[in-house]
Coordinates of C-alpha atoms and ligand atoms in Angstrom, one line a residue:
M572 CA 0.0 -0.4 0.0
C573 CA 1.4 3.3 -0.6
G574 CA -0.6 6.8 -1.0
V575 CA 0.0 9.0 -4.7
I576 CA -0.6 12.4 -5.3
G577 CA -0.2 14.7 -8.6
L578 CA -0.3 18.3 -8.9
F579 CA -1.0 20.7 -12.5
H580 CA -1.9 24.5 -11.6
A581 CA -2.3 25.9 -14.7
G582 CA -2.4 29.2 -13.9
E583 CA 1.6 28.7 -13.2
E584 CA 1.4 28.9 -8.9
D585 CA 3.5 27.2 -6.5
V586 CA 2.1 23.6 -5.7
F587 CA 4.2 22.7 -2.7
P588 CA 1.6 23.5 0.0
D589 CA -1.2 21.6 -1.9
A590 CA 1.6 19.0 -2.3
V591 CA 2.3 19.0 1.3
N592 CA -1.1 19.2 2.3
G593 CA -2.8 16.4 0.2
L594 CA 0.3 13.9 1.2
F595 CA -0.8 14.5 4.9
Q596 CA -4.0 13.7 3.9
M597 CA -3.1 9.9 2.9
Q598 CA 0.0 9.7 5.6
H599 CA -2.4 6.2 6.4
R600 CA -1.3 4.9 2.9
G601 CA 2.4 5.4 4.2
Q602 CA 4.4 6.2 7.9
D603 CA 7.6 4.7 6.4
A604 CA 8.7 7.3 4.4
C605 CA 7.6 10.1 2.0
G606 CA 8.4 12.5 -1.9
I607 CA 7.7 15.4 -3.1
A608 CA 8.7 16.3 -7.1
L609 CA 7.8 19.4 -9.0
A610 CA 8.5 21.1 -11.7
D611 CA 8.9 24.3 -12.8
G612 CA 8.1 24.7 -16.6
R613 CA 11.4 23.1 -16.9
I614 CA 13.7 21.8 -14.2
V615 CA 12.8 18.6 -12.0
R616 CA 13.8 19.1 -8.9
H617 CA 12.8 16.5 -5.6
H618 CA 13.1 16.1 -2.2
K619 CA 12.4 12.7 -0.3
G620 CA 12.9 10.9 2.9
I621 CA 12.4 8.6 6.0
G622 CA 9.0 9.4 8.0
H623 CA 6.4 10.8 8.3
V624 CA 5.5 13.9 5.3
R625 CA 5.3 16.4 8.6
E626 CA 9.0 15.3 9.1
V627 CA 10.7 15.4 6.2
F628 CA 8.5 18.5 4.5
P629 CA 8.2 20.9 8.6
S630 CA 8.9 23.6 6.0
R631 CA 10.3 23.8 2.1
P632 CA 13.0 22.5 1.8
L633 CA 15.3 25.0 -0.1
P634 CA 14.4 28.4 -1.4
D635 CA 13.8 26.7 -4.9
F636 CA 12.2 23.4 -3.7
S637 CA 8.2 25.4 -6.2
G638 CA 7.0 24.4 -9.4
F639 CA 3.3 24.5 -10.5
V640 CA 3.8 20.7 -11.8
A641 CA 4.2 17.6 -8.7
T642 CA 3.8 13.8 -8.0
G643 CA 3.5 13.5 -4.4
H644 CA 4.3 9.8 -2.7
V645 CA 3.8 8.4 0.6
R646 CA 5.0 5.1 1.2
Y647 CA 3.6 1.8 3.6
P648 CA 6.2 0.5 5.2
T649 CA 7.3 -2.3 4.6
Q650 CA 10.7 -4.9 5.5
G651 CA 12.5 -4.5 1.6
D652 CA 16.7 -3.7 2.0
N653 CA 17.8 0.1 0.9
R654 CA 14.8 2.3 2.2
V655 CA 15.7 5.8 1.0
R656 CA 16.6 3.9 -3.1
N657 CA 13.2 2.9 -2.2
T658 CA 11.6 6.0 -1.8
Q659 CA 9.8 7.5 -4.7
P660 CA 9.6 9.6 -6.3
H661 CA 11.9 8.1 -8.6
V662 CA 13.3 10.4 -10.8
V663 CA 15.3 10.4 -14.4
S664 CA 17.8 13.0 -16.2
T665 CA 19.1 13.0 -19.5
L666 CA 22.3 14.7 -20.3
R667 CA 19.2 15.6 -23.1
G668 CA 18.2 17.9 -19.9
T669 CA 14.4 15.5 -20.5
N670 CA 13.3 15.4 -16.7
L671 CA 11.2 12.0 -15.6
A672 CA 10.2 11.4 -11.9
L673 CA 6.8 9.1 -11.6
S674 CA 5.3 7.8 -8.3
S675 CA 2.6 4.6 -7.5
N676 CA 1.2 2.9 -5.6
G677 CA 0.9 -1.0 -6.2
D678 CA 2.8 -3.9 -6.8
L679 CA 4.1 -6.0 -10.4
T680 CA 3.3 -9.8 -11.3
N681 CA 6.2 -9.4 -13.1
Y682 CA 8.7 -7.4 -12.6
H683 CA 12.0 -9.4 -12.9
T684 CA 10.8 -10.2 -16.5
V685 CA 10.8 -6.9 -16.9
R686 CA 13.9 -6.1 -16.1
A687 CA 15.8 -8.6 -17.4
R688 CA 14.3 -7.2 -20.8
L689 CA 15.3 -3.7 -20.0
E690 CA 19.4 -4.3 -17.8
E691 CA 19.3 -6.3 -22.0
K692 CA 18.9 -3.2 -23.1
G693 CA 21.8 -0.9 -21.0
V694 CA 19.5 0.5 -18.4
D695 CA 20.6 0.6 -14.8
F696 CA 18.9 0.7 -12.1
L697 CA 19.5 2.1 -8.3
G698 CA 16.3 -0.2 -5.7
T699 CA 13.7 -3.0 -6.5
N700 CA 11.3 -0.8 -6.6
D701 CA 8.2 -1.3 -8.7
A702 CA 7.8 2.8 -9.7
E703 CA 11.5 2.5 -10.6
L704 CA 11.3 0.2 -13.2
I705 CA 7.3 1.7 -14.4
L706 CA 10.1 4.8 -15.1
K707 CA 12.4 3.0 -16.6
F708 CA 10.4 1.6 -18.9
I709 CA 8.9 4.1 -20.1
A710 CA 12.1 7.1 -20.3
W711 CA 13.5 4.9 -22.0
E712 CA 10.9 4.1 -24.9
H713 CA 11.1 7.8 -24.9
L714 CA 13.7 8.2 -24.7
E715 CA 15.4 5.9 -26.3
G716 CA 13.3 4.2 -28.3
G717 CA 12.2 7.8 -30.0
C718 CA 8.1 7.7 -29.4
S719 CA 6.1 10.0 -28.2
L720 CA 5.6 9.7 -24.4
L721 CA 1.8 8.5 -24.4
E722 CA 2.7 5.7 -26.6
A723 CA 5.4 4.6 -23.6
I724 CA 2.6 4.4 -21.1
R725 CA 1.0 2.5 -23.5
R726 CA 3.5 0.2 -24.7
M727 CA 4.6 -0.2 -21.0
Q728 CA 1.0 -0.6 -20.7
R729 CA 1.3 -3.3 -22.6
E730 CA 3.8 -5.2 -21.3
V731 CA 4.3 -4.8 -17.2
R732 CA 1.6 -7.2 -15.5
G733 CA -0.1 -5.4 -12.0
A734 CA -1.2 -3.3 -10.4
Y735 CA 0.0 0.5 -10.6
S736 CA -1.8 3.5 -9.7
A737 CA 0.8 6.1 -11.1
T738 CA 2.1 10.0 -11.1
L739 CA 4.4 11.3 -13.7
V740 CA 6.3 15.0 -14.3
T741 CA 7.5 15.5 -16.6
G742 CA 9.2 19.7 -17.3
D743 CA 5.3 21.4 -18.1
A744 CA 2.7 18.3 -17.1
L745 CA 1.1 15.9 -15.6
Y746 CA 0.0 11.9 -16.7
A747 CA -2.0 10.0 -14.1
I748 CA -2.2 6.2 -15.4
R749 CA -4.0 3.2 -14.2
D750 CA -3.3 -0.3 -15.0
P751 CA -6.0 -2.1 -17.0
W752 CA -7.5 -4.1 -13.6
A753 CA -7.9 0.1 -11.9
L754 CA -6.5 -2.5 -9.1
R755 CA -5.4 0.9 -6.3
P756 CA -7.6 3.8 -6.8
L757 CA -6.9 6.8 -8.3
C758 CA -9.0 9.8 -9.2
F759 CA -9.2 13.5 -10.0
G760 CA -11.1 16.8 -9.4
T761 CA -9.8 20.1 -11.3
S762 CA -10.9 23.9 -8.9
G763 CA -10.7 25.0 -12.4
V764 CA -7.1 26.0 -12.2
L765 CA -5.9 23.9 -10.5
H766 CA -6.0 19.7 -11.6
V767 CA -5.6 17.1 -8.1
V768 CA -4.6 13.5 -8.7
A769 CA -4.7 11.4 -6.0
S770 CA -5.3 8.2 -4.9
E771 CA -8.0 9.4 -1.9
T772 CA -10.8 11.8 -3.1
P773 CA -9.5 13.8 0.9
A774 CA -6.4 14.8 -1.3
L775 CA -8.6 17.0 -3.0
D776 CA -11.1 18.7 -0.5
I777 CA -8.2 19.5 1.0
A778 CA -6.8 21.5 -1.7
R779 CA -10.8 22.1 -2.6
V780 CA -10.8 21.3 -5.8
D781 CA -13.9 18.9 -7.0
L782 CA -14.1 15.3 -7.5
V783 CA -14.0 14.9 -11.6
D784 CA -13.9 10.5 -11.4
E785 CA -11.8 7.9 -10.9
V786 CA -9.3 7.4 -13.7
G787 CA -10.3 4.8 -15.7
A788 CA -8.8 1.2 -16.0
G789 CA -5.8 1.6 -18.6
E790 CA -6.5 5.4 -19.2
V791 CA -4.0 7.9 -19.6
V792 CA -5.3 11.8 -18.3
H793 CA -2.6 14.1 -19.4
F794 CA -2.6 18.0 -17.3
G795 CA -1.5 21.0 -20.2
R796 CA -1.7 24.0 -20.1
E797 CA -4.2 23.6 -23.0
G798 CA -5.8 21.6 -19.7
I799 CA -6.8 18.2 -18.6
T800 CA -7.5 15.5 -22.3
R801 CA -8.0 11.8 -21.6
H802 CA -7.2 8.7 -23.5
P803 CA -9.0 6.2 -22.6
H804 CA -7.2 2.5 -23.3
P805 CA -8.4 2.0 -26.4
D806 CA -7.4 -1.4 -26.2
V807 CA -8.3 -2.4 -22.5
A808 CA -9.4 -6.6 -23.2
S809 CA -6.5 -7.0 -24.5
V810 CA -3.8 -5.6 -21.9
R811 CA -6.5 -8.1 -19.7
H812 CA -6.0 -11.0 -21.7
G813 CA -10.3 -10.2 -23.1
S814 CA -10.9 -10.2 -19.7
P815 CA -14.3 -7.7 -20.0
V816 CA -14.1 -5.7 -16.5
P817 CA -11.6 -4.0 -14.5
A818 CA -10.8 -6.2 -10.5
H819 CA -10.5 -3.1 -8.3
C820 CA -9.4 -4.0 -4.7
I821 CA -12.3 -4.6 -2.7
F822 CA -9.6 -4.2 0.9
E823 CA -9.5 -0.7 0.4
H824 CA -13.2 -1.0 1.4
V825 CA -12.6 -3.3 4.2
Y826 CA -9.2 -1.0 5.5
F827 CA -7.2 0.5 3.6
S828 CA -8.7 3.9 2.1
R829 CA -10.3 6.4 4.8
P830 CA -13.9 6.2 5.8
D831 CA -14.6 9.6 4.0
S832 CA -13.1 8.4 0.5
I833 CA -15.0 7.9 -2.6
A834 CA -13.4 4.3 -3.4
F835 CA -14.3 3.1 -7.1
G836 CA -17.7 5.3 -7.0
E837 CA -18.9 4.8 -2.9
R838 CA -18.1 6.1 0.0
V839 CA -15.9 3.6 2.3
Y840 CA -17.8 5.3 5.0
D841 CA -21.8 3.4 3.4
V842 CA -20.0 0.9 2.6
R843 CA -19.0 0.2 6.0
R844 CA -22.5 0.3 6.8
R845 CA -23.9 -1.9 5.1
I846 CA -20.7 -5.0 5.7
G847 CA -21.8 -3.8 9.2
A848 CA -26.1 -4.6 9.2
W849 CA -25.3 -7.7 6.6
L850 CA -22.7 -9.3 10.0
A851 CA -26.6 -7.8 12.5
R852 CA -29.1 -9.4 10.0
H853 CA -27.0 -12.6 9.9
E854 CA -26.7 -12.3 14.1
D855 CA -27.8 -15.6 15.6
E856 CA -26.2 -15.0 19.0
A857 CA -27.9 -12.4 22.0
I858 CA -25.9 -9.7 22.1
D859 CA -26.1 -6.6 24.7
V860 CA -23.4 -4.3 23.3
V861 CA -21.5 -4.1 20.0
V862 CA -18.3 -2.8 20.9
P863 CA -15.3 -2.0 17.1
V864 CA -11.6 -2.5 17.3
P865 CA -10.5 1.0 16.1
D866 CA -10.8 3.0 14.0
S867 CA -10.9 0.8 11.2
S868 CA -14.2 -0.9 11.8
N869 CA -15.9 1.6 14.1
A870 CA -17.8 2.5 11.2
I871 CA -19.0 -1.8 10.6
A872 CA -20.2 -1.4 14.4
L873 CA -22.3 1.6 13.6
G874 CA -23.5 -0.4 10.9
Y875 CA -24.2 -3.4 13.4
A876 CA -25.7 -0.9 15.4
H877 CA -28.2 0.6 13.3
E878 CA -29.7 -2.4 11.8
S879 CA -30.3 -4.4 15.4
G880 CA -30.5 -1.6 17.6
V881 CA -27.9 -3.8 20.4
P882 CA -26.3 -0.9 21.6
F883 CA -22.6 0.9 20.1
E884 CA -19.7 1.2 22.2
F885 CA -16.3 2.7 22.2
G886 CA -15.0 -0.3 24.4
L887 CA -11.7 -0.5 23.1
I888 CA -9.6 2.3 23.3
R889 CA -6.6 3.1 21.4
N890 CA -2.9 4.9 21.9
H891 CA -2.7 6.6 18.8
Y892 CA 0.8 7.1 19.0
V893 CA 1.5 3.2 18.7
G894 CA 2.0 3.0 15.1
R895 CA 2.7 0.0 13.4
T896 CA 2.0 -3.2 15.2
F897 CA 1.5 -5.7 11.8
I898 CA 4.5 -5.1 9.9
H899 CA 6.9 -6.0 13.3
P900 CA 8.7 -10.0 11.4
D901 CA 9.0 -11.2 15.3
Q902 CA 5.2 -12.4 16.9
A903 CA 6.9 -11.5 20.8
R904 CA 6.8 -7.6 19.2
R905 CA 3.3 -7.5 17.8
D906 CA 1.7 -10.2 20.7
D907 CA 3.0 -6.5 22.8
G908 CA 2.3 -4.7 19.8
V909 CA -1.8 -5.4 20.7
K910 CA -1.6 -4.2 24.4
Q911 CA 0.1 -1.1 23.7
K912 CA -2.3 -0.1 21.6
F913 CA -5.5 -1.6 23.4
N914 CA -7.4 -0.7 26.6
P915 CA -9.7 -2.2 28.0
L916 CA -13.0 0.1 28.9
R917 CA -14.1 -2.5 32.3
S918 CA -17.5 -0.9 32.4
V919 CA -18.3 -1.3 29.6
F920 CA -17.9 -4.6 29.4
K921 CA -18.8 -6.2 33.1
G922 CA -20.9 -8.9 32.4
R923 CA -23.2 -8.4 28.8
R924 CA -22.4 -10.2 25.5
V925 CA -20.4 -8.5 23.6
A926 CA -19.9 -8.7 20.0
L927 CA -16.1 -7.4 18.7
V928 CA -15.8 -6.1 15.4
D929 CA -12.8 -6.0 13.7
D930 CA -12.1 -5.4 10.0
S931 CA -10.4 -8.5 8.8
I932 CA -8.4 -11.4 10.7
V933 CA -5.2 -11.9 9.4
R934 CA -2.6 -13.8 11.7
G935 CA -5.5 -14.3 14.0
T936 CA -3.2 -12.0 16.9
T937 CA -5.1 -9.1 17.6
L938 CA -8.2 -10.6 17.5
R939 CA -6.8 -14.0 19.4
K940 CA -5.6 -11.0 22.7
L941 CA -8.4 -8.8 22.5
T942 CA -10.9 -11.5 23.1
R943 CA -9.0 -12.7 26.5
M944 CA -8.5 -8.4 27.2
V945 CA -12.1 -8.5 27.2
R946 CA -13.0 -12.1 28.8
A947 CA -10.3 -10.4 31.4
A948 CA -12.2 -7.1 31.4
G949 CA -15.4 -8.7 32.6
A950 CA -16.9 -10.4 29.0
A951 CA -20.1 -12.9 29.9
E952 CA -19.3 -14.0 26.1
V953 CA -16.8 -13.0 23.1
H954 CA -18.7 -12.7 19.7
L955 CA -16.5 -12.0 17.1
R956 CA -17.7 -10.6 13.8
I957 CA -16.1 -10.0 10.3
G958 CA -16.0 -7.7 8.3
S959 CA -14.6 -10.1 5.5
P960 CA -14.7 -13.4 4.3
V961 CA -11.7 -15.4 5.5
T962 CA -8.1 -13.9 4.1
R963 CA -6.8 -17.3 2.7
H964 CA -4.5 -16.2 0.0
S965 CA -1.6 -14.1 -0.7
C966 CA -2.0 -10.3 -2.0
F967 CA 0.7 -9.8 -5.5
Y968 CA -1.1 -6.4 -6.1
G969 CA 0.3 -4.1 -2.5
V970 CA -1.6 -5.6 0.4
D971 CA 0.6 -5.8 2.3
T972 CA -0.5 -9.5 3.6
P973 CA 2.1 -12.3 5.1
D974 CA 2.5 -15.0 2.6
A975 CA 0.6 -17.7 2.9
E976 CA 1.8 -20.6 5.1
A977 CA 1.2 -17.0 8.0
L978 CA -2.3 -16.9 7.7
I979 CA -5.0 -17.9 9.6
G980 CA -7.4 -18.7 7.6
S981 CA -5.2 -20.7 5.4
R982 CA -4.0 -24.1 8.8
M983 CA -7.4 -23.1 10.0
D984 CA -10.4 -24.1 9.0
E985 CA -13.9 -21.0 10.9
A986 CA -14.6 -23.8 13.6
G987 CA -10.2 -23.6 14.0
I988 CA -10.3 -20.6 14.4
C989 CA -12.6 -19.4 16.9
A990 CA -10.7 -22.3 18.8
H991 CA -7.6 -20.2 19.2
L992 CA -8.8 -17.0 19.1
T993 CA -10.6 -18.3 22.3
A994 CA -14.3 -16.4 21.7
D995 CA -17.7 -18.1 21.9
S996 CA -18.8 -18.0 18.3
L997 CA -17.1 -16.3 14.9
R998 CA -18.5 -15.3 12.1
Y999 CA -16.8 -13.4 8.7
I1000 CA -19.2 -11.4 6.1
S1001 CA -19.4 -13.5 2.8
V1002 CA -18.1 -12.7 -0.4
E1003 CA -21.3 -12.1 -2.1
G1004 CA -22.1 -10.6 1.8
L1005 CA -19.3 -7.8 0.9
R1006 CA -19.6 -7.9 -2.9
E1007 CA -24.1 -6.3 -2.3
A1008 CA -22.4 -3.9 -0.1
A1009 CA -19.5 -2.4 -1.7
A1010 CA -21.6 -1.8 -4.8
G1011 CA -20.2 0.6 -7.7
D1012 CA -19.3 -1.4 -10.6
G1013 CA -19.2 -5.3 -8.6
H1014 CA -16.4 -6.0 -9.9
F1015 CA -14.0 -6.5 -7.5
C1016 CA -10.7 -8.0 -7.0
M1017 CA -11.0 -10.9 -4.0
A1018 CA -8.7 -13.0 -4.4
C1019 CA -7.1 -13.0 -0.8
F1020 CA -10.7 -14.6 -0.3
T1021 CA -11.6 -17.2 -3.6
G1022 CA -7.8 -17.2 -4.8
E1023 CA -9.2 -15.8 -8.0
Y1024 CA -6.2 -13.4 -8.8
P1025 CA -7.5 -11.0 -11.9
E1026 CA -4.7 -13.0 -14.2
P1027 CA -1.7 -16.0 -13.4
V1028 CA 0.2 -14.6 -11.2
R1029 CA 3.7 -16.4 -11.2
E1030 CA 6.7 -14.7 -9.9
Q1031 CA 6.9 -15.4 -5.8
K1032 CA 6.3 -12.8 -3.7
A1033 CA 8.8 -13.0 -1.8
S1034 CA 11.0 -13.3 -4.4
K1035 CA 11.8 -9.8 -5.0
Ligands
LIG2368 P1 -3.6 -10.0 12.3 O1 -3.1 -9.1 13.4 O2 -2.9 -10.7 12.2 O3 -5.4 -10.6 12.4 O4 -4.6 -8.7 11.5 C1 -5.5 -8.4 11.4 C2 -6.1 -6.1 12.2 O5 -5.1 -5.4 10.6 C3 -6.9 -6.1 12.2 O6 -7.5 -5.3 13.1 C4 -6.5 -5.2 10.5 O7 -8.0 -3.9 10.6 C5 -5.5 -5.2 10.2 N1 -4.8 -4.7 8.6 C6 -5.1 -5.9 7.8 N2 -5.0 -5.9 6.7 C7 -3.7 -5.3 7.3 C8 -2.6 -5.2 6.4 N3 -2.0 -5.2 5.6 N4 -1.3 -3.3 6.4 C9 -2.0 -3.4 8.4 N5 -2.9 -3.5 9.2 C10 -3.8 -4.6 8.8

């Protein structure tokens, strides 16, 4: 996961403050590192670093770090190698003075194959990042292959497989590029003079631009002095191996996106409310109180409460300064992280039959700890209600799920999981229930639940 932004000001005003604010609104998509590249009609300058947006950009890094075109990125923490080299945006400059910068969200599935082909042509790589590959592919086709930038992007789209929602900056133009499956979100908006492209709509809201649309599947949108030009993919089904339908990542609705975002045409908050309502309609236990695992499950639990009439309470108080517990490589650190993160309110739980709502179960770390915590706080019964189906398969498109063996849902059946988590009962939303709640065009990638990937995945996740 990551967040990207792109900005273009038709009046040639500086967009640096809007770039910083937009990235800050997407901080939840990545807290590891961030960066911005800006162009002023000629030169592309960039600044990036490890840390949160406000740490890397407490102020303008240099007096001349300004421009009317920008691309920016927040990076999700991963266990990758050299962190600075893999930080985005990536930039290429040539002796001819052509500068390009690109930020992307999503993982590619044929990285090694494409990289080997580029290396044969003499292209050098600094790191092992997917966005660097995308940029260098486009740059090589454009600068060495001699085709237009749009044609270079089309060639990249025909070769590169997987998920990418990207923004590309030249000296004086911005491009928004989305993979043919439209796996990760990407939208754009305008105020008339300021155009903003972003992973999530709150980055548009903060810049006071109105949402126009999503960048379509396989579409390239060009923002330049002549305005906004949309280039739908001429042959999107062929680059999807004949599939007529896209495959939007359902996990954006379940967990990743902010509730105030509009993702794949639907307000995430409303989708989560509908998920909770589905869980309430399928309830067969007597429940006294519904409690979310904050914050990602708040709207789900609220939807449950409204549908069922069961009282909603914030029974678990979250410490917001713990950071990501999910990513720690060792289990002991993950366990400790859960304890540091949540504290129960005894008065909410004492003697009650509790529906404890979480958006997903990955390894089972969080809910095993919380079930015990809630019981120790006096709950009479703990019923776990989950806003997504059983996570059984790894994601190859950018959601940081561990390898399949680490997923509790790939090792145990539901009764086994319930016993492992020491709960009184456990219910997941069904695949169809989730699809219905997510609404939109109904075309989602649900491979983490079903194992049905939009296209065959040959290269292995761990090998990059
Ligand atoms: P686990 O404790 O391993 O079962 O992970 C489940 C918890 O982590 C849930 O509370 C989710 O909100 C959260 N979660 C699910 N997927 C991710 C992800 N890709 N990155 C970070 N957190 C996640």
